[in-house]
Coordinates of N, CA, C and O in Angstrom, one line a residue:
M3 N 62.9 78.7 179.5 CA 62.6 77.3 180.0 C 62.5 76.2 178.6 O 61.5 76.2 177.9
K4 N 63.6 74.9 178.8 CA 63.1 74.4 177.4 C 62.2 73.2 177.8 O 61.8 72.6 178.8
S5 N 61.4 72.6 176.9 CA 60.2 72.3 176.8 C 60.6 70.9 177.2 O 62.3 70.3 176.6
A6 N 60.3 69.9 177.6 CA 60.4 68.1 177.8 C 60.7 67.8 176.4 O 61.7 66.7 176.5
W7 N 60.1 68.3 175.3 CA 60.6 67.7 173.9 C 61.6 68.1 173.6 O 62.7 67.3 173.2
I8 N 62.1 69.2 173.6 CA 63.5 69.8 173.6 C 64.6 69.0 174.3 O 65.6 68.6 173.9
N9 N 64.3 68.9 175.4 CA 65.2 68.1 176.1 C 65.2 66.8 175.8 O 66.6 66.3 175.9
R10 N 64.3 66.1 175.8 CA 64.6 64.5 174.9 C 65.0 64.5 174.0 O 66.1 63.8 173.4
T11 N 65.0 65.5 172.6 CA 65.3 65.5 171.5 C 67.2 65.7 171.3 O 67.8 65.3 171.1
L12 N 67.3 66.5 172.6 CA 69.0 66.9 172.6 C 69.5 65.6 173.3 O 70.7 65.6 172.7
A13 N 68.9 64.9 173.7 CA 69.6 64.0 174.7 C 69.6 62.8 173.3 O 70.8 61.9 173.1
A14 N 68.6 62.6 172.4 CA 68.6 61.9 171.5 C 69.5 61.8 170.7 O 70.2 61.0 170.1
L15 N 69.6 63.4 170.2 CA 70.9 63.6 169.4 C 72.3 63.4 169.8 O 72.9 62.7 169.3
R16 N 72.6 63.7 171.2 CA 73.8 63.5 171.6 C 74.0 61.7 171.3 O 75.0 60.8 171.1
D17 N 72.7 60.8 171.7 CA 73.1 59.4 171.8 C 73.3 59.1 170.4 O 74.0 57.9 170.3
A18 N 72.5 59.8 169.5 CA 72.9 59.5 167.9 C 74.0 59.8 167.5 O 74.5 59.7 166.2
G19 N 75.4 60.5 168.3 CA 76.5 60.9 167.8 C 76.6 62.1 167.3 O 77.2 62.6 166.7
G20 N 75.3 62.9 167.1 CA 75.2 64.5 166.7 C 75.5 65.4 167.3 O 75.6 65.3 168.8
R21 N 75.7 66.5 167.0 CA 76.5 67.6 167.7 C 75.1 68.3 168.3 O 74.3 68.3 167.2
V22 N 75.1 69.1 169.1 CA 74.1 69.9 169.7 C 74.7 71.4 169.8 O 75.4 71.9 170.4
T23 N 74.4 71.9 168.3 CA 75.0 73.2 168.2 C 74.2 74.3 168.4 O 72.7 74.4 168.5
D24 N 74.3 75.4 168.5 CA 73.3 76.7 168.6 C 72.4 76.9 167.4 O 71.0 76.8 167.6
Q25 N 72.9 76.3 166.1 CA 71.7 76.3 165.1 C 70.7 75.2 165.4 O 69.6 75.3 165.1
R26 N 71.3 74.1 165.6 CA 70.1 73.0 166.1 C 69.3 73.4 167.0 O 67.8 72.9 167.4
R27 N 69.6 74.2 167.9 CA 68.9 74.5 169.1 C 68.0 75.6 168.8 O 66.6 75.5 169.2
L28 N 68.4 76.4 168.0 CA 67.2 77.5 167.4 C 66.2 76.4 166.4 O 64.9 76.9 166.4
I29 N 66.7 75.7 165.7 CA 65.7 74.9 164.8 C 64.6 74.0 165.7 O 63.3 74.6 165.7
L30 N 65.2 73.5 167.0 CA 64.3 72.9 168.2 C 63.1 73.7 168.6 O 62.1 73.7 168.7
A31 N 63.5 75.0 169.1 CA 63.1 75.8 169.5 C 61.7 76.5 168.5 O 60.8 76.6 169.0
A32 N 62.1 76.8 167.2 CA 61.2 77.1 166.4 C 60.0 76.0 166.1 O 59.0 76.3 166.3
I33 N 60.6 75.0 166.1 CA 59.5 73.7 165.8 C 58.6 73.4 166.9 O 57.6 73.1 167.0
D34 N 59.3 73.7 168.0 CA 58.8 73.5 169.6 C 57.5 74.5 169.8 O 56.6 74.5 170.3
A35 N 57.9 75.6 169.3 CA 56.9 77.0 169.5 C 55.5 76.7 168.1 O 54.9 77.8 168.2
A36 N 55.6 75.8 167.2 CA 55.0 75.8 166.3 C 53.9 74.6 166.3 O 54.3 73.1 165.7
P37 N 52.8 74.7 167.1 CA 52.1 73.3 167.6 C 51.4 72.7 166.2 O 51.2 71.7 166.1
A38 N 51.1 73.5 165.0 CA 50.5 73.0 163.8 C 51.6 72.5 162.8 O 51.6 72.4 161.7
G39 N 53.2 73.0 163.3 CA 53.9 72.7 162.2 C 54.2 73.8 161.6 O 53.6 74.6 161.4
M40 N 55.5 73.4 160.6 CA 56.0 74.5 159.7 C 56.4 73.8 158.6 O 56.9 72.7 158.8
S41 N 56.5 74.6 157.6 CA 57.1 73.9 156.2 C 58.5 74.4 156.4 O 59.2 74.9 157.4
A42 N 59.6 73.4 155.5 CA 61.4 73.4 155.8 C 61.6 75.1 155.4 O 62.3 75.8 156.4
E43 N 60.9 75.8 154.7 CA 61.0 77.2 154.2 C 60.7 78.0 155.4 O 61.0 79.3 155.4
E44 N 59.7 77.6 155.8 CA 58.8 78.6 157.3 C 60.0 78.3 158.2 O 60.6 79.4 159.2
L45 N 60.7 77.3 158.2 CA 61.7 77.0 159.5 C 63.1 77.6 159.0 O 63.6 78.3 160.4
V46 N 63.4 77.5 158.1 CA 64.6 78.5 157.4 C 64.5 79.9 158.0 O 65.3 80.6 158.2
S47 N 63.3 80.6 157.3 CA 63.1 81.8 157.6 C 63.3 82.2 158.9 O 63.7 83.2 159.6
A48 N 62.5 81.4 159.9 CA 62.5 81.6 161.2 C 63.8 81.5 162.0 O 64.5 82.6 163.1
V49 N 64.6 80.3 161.4 CA 65.9 80.4 161.9 C 67.0 81.7 161.6 O 67.7 81.9 162.6
Q50 N 66.8 81.9 160.4 CA 67.7 82.8 159.8 C 67.3 84.3 160.5 O 67.9 85.2 160.6
R51 N 66.0 84.7 160.8 CA 65.8 85.5 161.7 C 66.7 86.0 163.0 O 67.0 86.9 163.6
S52 N 66.7 84.8 163.4 CA 67.5 84.6 164.9 C 69.3 84.4 164.7 O 69.9 84.8 165.3
D53 N 69.3 83.9 163.7 CA 70.9 83.7 163.2 C 71.2 84.0 161.9 O 70.7 82.7 160.7
G54 N 71.8 85.0 161.1 CA 71.5 85.3 160.1 C 72.7 84.2 158.9 O 72.4 84.3 158.0
D55 N 73.3 83.6 160.0 CA 74.7 82.3 159.2 C 73.8 81.2 159.2 O 74.5 80.7 158.3
A56 N 72.6 81.0 159.9 CA 72.1 79.8 159.4 C 71.6 79.4 158.2 O 71.3 80.4 157.2
S57 N 72.2 78.2 157.5 CA 72.2 77.8 156.0 C 70.9 76.9 155.9 O 70.3 76.4 157.0
R58 N 70.6 77.0 154.9 CA 69.3 76.3 154.3 C 69.6 74.6 154.4 O 69.0 74.0 154.9
S59 N 71.0 74.6 154.2 CA 70.8 73.2 153.9 C 71.2 72.7 155.6 O 71.2 71.6 155.9
T60 N 71.7 73.5 156.5 CA 71.8 72.9 157.8 C 70.4 72.6 158.2 O 70.3 71.9 158.7
V61 N 69.4 73.7 157.9 CA 68.0 73.4 158.3 C 67.6 72.0 158.1 O 67.2 70.9 158.4
Y62 N 67.7 71.5 156.7 CA 67.2 70.6 156.0 C 68.3 69.3 156.5 O 67.3 68.0 156.6
R63 N 69.2 69.3 156.6 CA 70.2 68.1 157.1 C 69.5 68.0 158.4 O 69.5 66.7 159.2
T64 N 69.4 68.9 159.0 CA 68.9 68.8 160.6 C 67.5 68.1 160.8 O 67.0 67.0 161.4
L65 N 66.4 68.3 159.7 CA 65.0 68.0 159.6 C 65.4 66.4 159.5 O 64.8 65.4 159.9
D66 N 66.2 66.1 158.9 CA 66.4 64.6 158.2 C 67.1 63.9 159.6 O 66.5 62.8 159.8
L67 N 68.0 64.3 160.2 CA 68.1 63.9 161.2 C 67.5 63.4 162.5 O 67.1 62.9 163.1
L68 N 66.5 64.6 162.8 CA 65.4 64.6 163.7 C 64.2 63.6 163.0 O 63.8 63.3 163.8
R69 N 64.0 63.4 161.8 CA 63.4 62.2 161.2 C 64.1 61.0 161.6 O 63.2 60.0 162.1
D70 N 65.0 60.8 161.8 CA 65.8 59.7 161.7 C 65.6 59.2 163.3 O 65.6 58.1 163.8
I71 N 65.9 60.2 164.2 CA 65.5 59.9 165.8 C 64.5 59.9 166.0 O 63.9 60.1 167.2
D72 N 63.3 60.2 165.2 CA 62.0 60.2 165.5 C 61.2 61.3 166.5 O 60.5 61.0 167.0
A73 N 62.0 62.1 166.1 CA 61.7 63.4 167.3 C 60.9 64.6 166.4 O 60.1 65.6 167.1
V74 N 60.6 64.0 164.8 CA 59.8 65.0 164.2 C 58.6 63.8 163.4 O 59.4 63.1 162.8
E75 N 57.9 64.5 162.9 CA 56.9 64.1 162.3 C 56.5 64.9 160.5 O 56.6 66.1 161.0
T76 N 56.5 64.2 159.6 CA 56.0 65.0 158.5 C 54.4 64.9 158.4 O 54.2 63.8 158.2
V77 N 53.8 65.8 158.0 CA 52.5 65.8 157.7 C 52.3 66.7 156.2 O 53.3 67.1 155.8
H78 N 51.1 66.1 155.5 CA 51.1 66.7 154.3 C 49.5 67.1 153.6 O 48.8 66.3 153.6
P79 N 49.4 68.2 154.4 CA 48.3 69.1 153.9 C 47.9 69.1 152.3 O 46.5 69.0 152.2
S80 N 49.0 69.0 151.8 CA 48.4 68.7 150.1 C 49.7 68.3 149.6 O 50.8 68.3 150.5
P81 N 49.7 67.2 148.6 CA 50.5 66.7 147.8 C 52.0 67.3 147.6 O 53.0 67.1 147.9
E82 N 51.9 68.8 147.4 CA 53.1 69.8 147.2 C 53.4 70.1 148.5 O 55.1 70.8 148.5
Q83 N 52.9 69.7 149.7 CA 53.3 70.4 151.2 C 53.3 69.9 152.0 O 52.9 68.6 152.3
H84 N 54.9 69.9 152.8 CA 55.3 69.0 154.1 C 55.2 70.2 155.4 O 56.1 71.2 154.9
R85 N 54.9 69.5 156.1 CA 54.9 70.5 157.4 C 55.8 69.7 158.4 O 55.4 68.3 158.6
Y86 N 56.5 70.2 159.1 CA 57.2 69.3 160.1 C 56.9 69.5 161.5 O 56.5 70.7 162.0
L87 N 56.4 68.8 162.2 CA 56.0 68.9 163.9 C 56.9 67.6 164.9 O 57.4 67.2 164.3
A88 N 57.1 68.4 165.9 CA 57.7 67.8 167.0 C 56.8 66.6 167.1 O 55.2 66.8 167.7
R89 N 57.5 65.5 167.4 CA 56.7 64.5 167.7 C 56.9 64.1 169.3 O 58.1 63.5 170.2
R90 N 55.8 64.3 170.0 CA 55.6 64.4 171.4 C 55.3 63.2 172.2 O 55.6 63.1 173.2
S91 N 54.7 62.4 171.1 CA 54.4 61.1 172.0 C 54.5 60.3 171.1 O 54.1 60.3 169.5
P92 N 54.6 58.5 171.3 CA 54.6 57.5 170.2 C 53.1 57.2 169.5 O 53.4 56.9 168.5
D93 N 52.2 57.7 169.9 CA 50.9 57.6 169.6 C 50.4 58.8 169.0 O 48.9 59.3 169.2
Q94 N 50.9 59.8 168.5 CA 50.6 60.9 168.1 C 50.1 61.0 166.6 O 50.9 60.6 165.6
H95 N 48.8 61.5 166.4 CA 48.3 61.6 164.7 C 47.8 62.7 164.7 O 47.8 63.8 165.0
H96 N 47.3 62.9 163.3 CA 46.8 64.4 162.6 C 45.8 64.5 162.1 O 45.4 63.4 161.4
V97 N 44.8 65.2 162.4 CA 43.7 65.6 161.1 C 44.4 66.9 160.7 O 44.9 68.0 161.2
V98 N 44.1 66.9 159.3 CA 44.5 67.9 158.4 C 43.5 68.6 157.9 O 42.4 68.0 156.7
C99 N 43.6 70.3 157.6 CA 42.5 70.8 156.9 C 42.7 70.6 155.3 O 43.8 71.5 155.1
Q100 N 41.7 70.2 154.4 CA 42.4 70.1 153.1 C 41.9 71.6 152.3 O 42.3 71.8 151.5
T101 N 41.7 72.6 153.3 CA 41.4 73.8 152.5 C 42.2 74.8 153.1 O 42.8 75.3 151.9
C102 N 42.6 75.0 154.0 CA 43.7 75.9 154.7 C 44.9 75.0 155.2 O 46.1 75.9 155.3
G103 N 45.0 74.1 155.5 CA 46.2 73.3 155.7 C 46.4 73.2 157.1 O 47.6 72.7 157.6
T104 N 45.5 73.8 158.2 CA 45.3 73.8 159.2 C 45.8 72.2 159.8 O 45.3 71.3 159.2
V105 N 47.1 71.7 160.8 CA 46.8 70.6 161.3 C 46.8 70.7 162.9 O 47.3 71.4 163.7
D106 N 45.8 69.9 163.2 CA 45.7 69.7 165.0 C 46.1 68.1 165.0 O 46.0 67.2 163.9
I107 N 46.5 67.7 166.2 CA 47.3 66.6 167.0 C 46.1 65.6 167.7 O 45.3 66.5 168.2
I108 N 46.0 64.5 167.3 CA 45.2 64.0 168.0 C 46.2 62.7 168.8 O 47.2 62.3 168.3
E109 N 46.3 63.1 170.0 CA 47.2 62.5 171.1 C 47.2 60.6 171.4 O 48.2 60.3 171.8
R110 N 45.8 60.3 171.1 CA 45.5 59.0 171.2 C 45.0 58.3 170.3 O 44.7 59.0 169.4
C111 N 45.4 56.8 170.2 CA 45.1 56.5 168.8 C 44.4 55.1 169.5 O 44.9 54.1 170.1
S112 N 43.5 54.1 168.7 CA 43.1 52.8 168.9 C 43.0 52.2 168.2 O 42.4 51.6 167.4
F113 N 44.6 51.8 167.7 CA 44.9 51.4 166.4 C 45.2 49.9 166.7 O 45.5 48.9 165.9
D114 N 45.3 49.8 167.9 CA 45.6 48.0 168.3 C 44.8 47.2 167.9 O 45.4 46.1 167.2
A115 N 43.5 47.3 167.9 CA 42.8 46.1 167.1 C 43.0 46.0 165.6 O 43.4 44.9 165.3
I116 N 43.1 47.0 164.8 CA 43.4 47.0 163.5 C 44.9 46.5 163.3 O 45.0 45.6 162.3
T117 N 46.0 47.1 164.3 CA 47.2 46.1 164.1 C 47.1 44.3 164.3 O 47.9 44.0 163.6
T118 N 46.4 44.2 165.0 CA 46.4 42.6 164.9 C 45.5 42.1 164.2 O 46.0 40.9 163.6
E119 N 44.8 42.7 163.7 CA 43.7 41.8 162.4 C 45.0 42.0 161.5 O 45.0 41.3 160.4
V120 N 45.8 43.4 160.8 CA 46.1 43.1 159.9 C 47.6 42.3 160.0 O 48.0 41.5 159.0
E121 N 48.1 42.0 161.3 CA 49.1 40.9 161.5 C 48.6 39.5 161.1 O 49.4 38.7 160.6
L122 N 47.4 39.3 161.7 CA 46.8 38.1 161.5 C 46.5 37.7 159.9 O 46.2 36.7 159.8
K123 N 46.1 39.0 159.1 CA 45.5 38.5 158.0 C 46.6 38.5 157.0 O 46.8 37.8 155.9
T124 N 48.0 39.2 157.3 CA 49.0 39.3 156.3 C 50.3 38.7 156.5 O 51.0 38.2 156.0
G125 N 50.3 38.4 157.8 CA 51.7 37.7 158.3 C 52.6 38.8 158.9 O 53.5 38.7 159.2
F126 N 52.4 39.8 158.4 CA 53.4 40.8 159.0 C 53.2 41.2 160.5 O 52.1 40.8 160.9
A127 N 54.5 41.7 160.8 CA 54.4 42.0 162.1 C 54.9 43.3 162.2 O 55.9 44.0 161.7
V128 N 53.9 44.1 162.7 CA 53.7 45.7 162.5 C 54.6 46.1 163.3 O 54.5 45.9 164.6
T129 N 55.2 47.2 163.1 CA 56.1 47.7 164.0 C 55.9 49.3 164.0 O 56.5 50.1 165.1
G130 N 55.1 49.5 163.7 CA 54.5 50.9 163.6 C 53.3 51.2 162.5 O 53.3 50.6 161.9
H131 N 53.2 52.7 162.9 CA 52.0 53.1 161.8 C 52.0 54.7 161.7 O 52.5 55.3 162.8
S132 N 51.2 55.3 160.8 CA 50.9 56.8 161.1 C 49.7 57.0 160.2 O 49.4 56.1 159.8
L133 N 49.4 58.0 161.0 CA 47.6 58.3 160.7 C 47.8 59.9 160.3 O 47.8 60.3 161.1
E134 N 46.7 60.0 159.2 CA 46.5 61.5 159.0 C 45.3 61.2 158.5 O 44.6 60.6 157.3
V135 N 44.5 62.4 158.9 CA 42.6 62.5 158.8 C 42.5 63.5 158.2 O 43.1 64.7 158.6
Y136 N 42.0 63.7 156.9 CA 41.8 64.7 156.1 C 40.1 65.1 156.2 O 39.4 64.2 156.4
G137 N 39.9 66.6 155.8 CA 38.8 67.3 156.3 C 38.7 68.6 156.3 O 39.7 69.2 155.6
L138 N 37.6 69.4 157.0 CA 37.7 70.8 156.8 C 37.9 71.1 158.5 O 37.3 70.5 159.1
C139 N 38.8 72.1 158.7 CA 38.8 72.6 160.3 C 37.3 73.2 160.1 O 36.4 73.1 159.5
G140 N 37.1 73.5 161.8 CA 35.6 74.3 162.1 C 35.6 75.5 161.0 O 34.7 75.8 160.4
P141 N 36.4 76.7 161.0 CA 36.3 77.7 160.1 C 35.9 77.5 158.9 O 35.3 78.0 158.3
C142 N 36.8 76.5 158.3 CA 36.8 76.3 156.9 C 35.2 75.5 156.5 O 34.7 75.7 155.5
H143 N 35.0 74.8 157.3 CA 33.7 74.0 157.1 C 32.7 75.3 157.0 O 31.6 74.9 156.5
T144 N 32.5 76.0 158.2 CA 31.8 77.1 158.4 C 31.4 77.8 157.3 O 30.6 78.1 156.9
T145 N 32.6 78.2 156.6 CA 32.8 79.3 155.3 C 32.0 78.1 154.2 O 31.4 78.8 153.5
A146 N 32.6 76.7 154.0 CA 31.8 76.1 153.1 C 30.2 76.0 153.1 O 29.5 75.4 152.1
T147 N 29.7 76.1 154.6 CA 28.3 75.7 154.5 C 27.5 76.8 154.6 O 27.9 77.9 154.4

């Protein structure tokens, strides 16, 4: 059974004029099954285990398209690492462990007051925002203390 996120993403792909291929379905299924996200290379490996003909370039092009239609988000556990997560709600933000790279999702955000303040002070019309909070996850914090 497909998740609501996969169904919404397939519809968004079609609406954007994209084709829904078997490889794209495998990519969506792999992202959907990884709540803490996956690196592009982890995604390539997961898709190639299911379909040996899947190419690295197909995965990367699909990730670009999924970002363009706001179906995935990128988080950065470290400057050289990027993880791709399913964007399940418009107000989804992340906490990222600086030691092990664990990513947890924060479903709600109280950014409205800050947005209003930013608009008043700068004259910007805020159209969106992204929030990543860095720290240590429970196990890493316990080990560090």
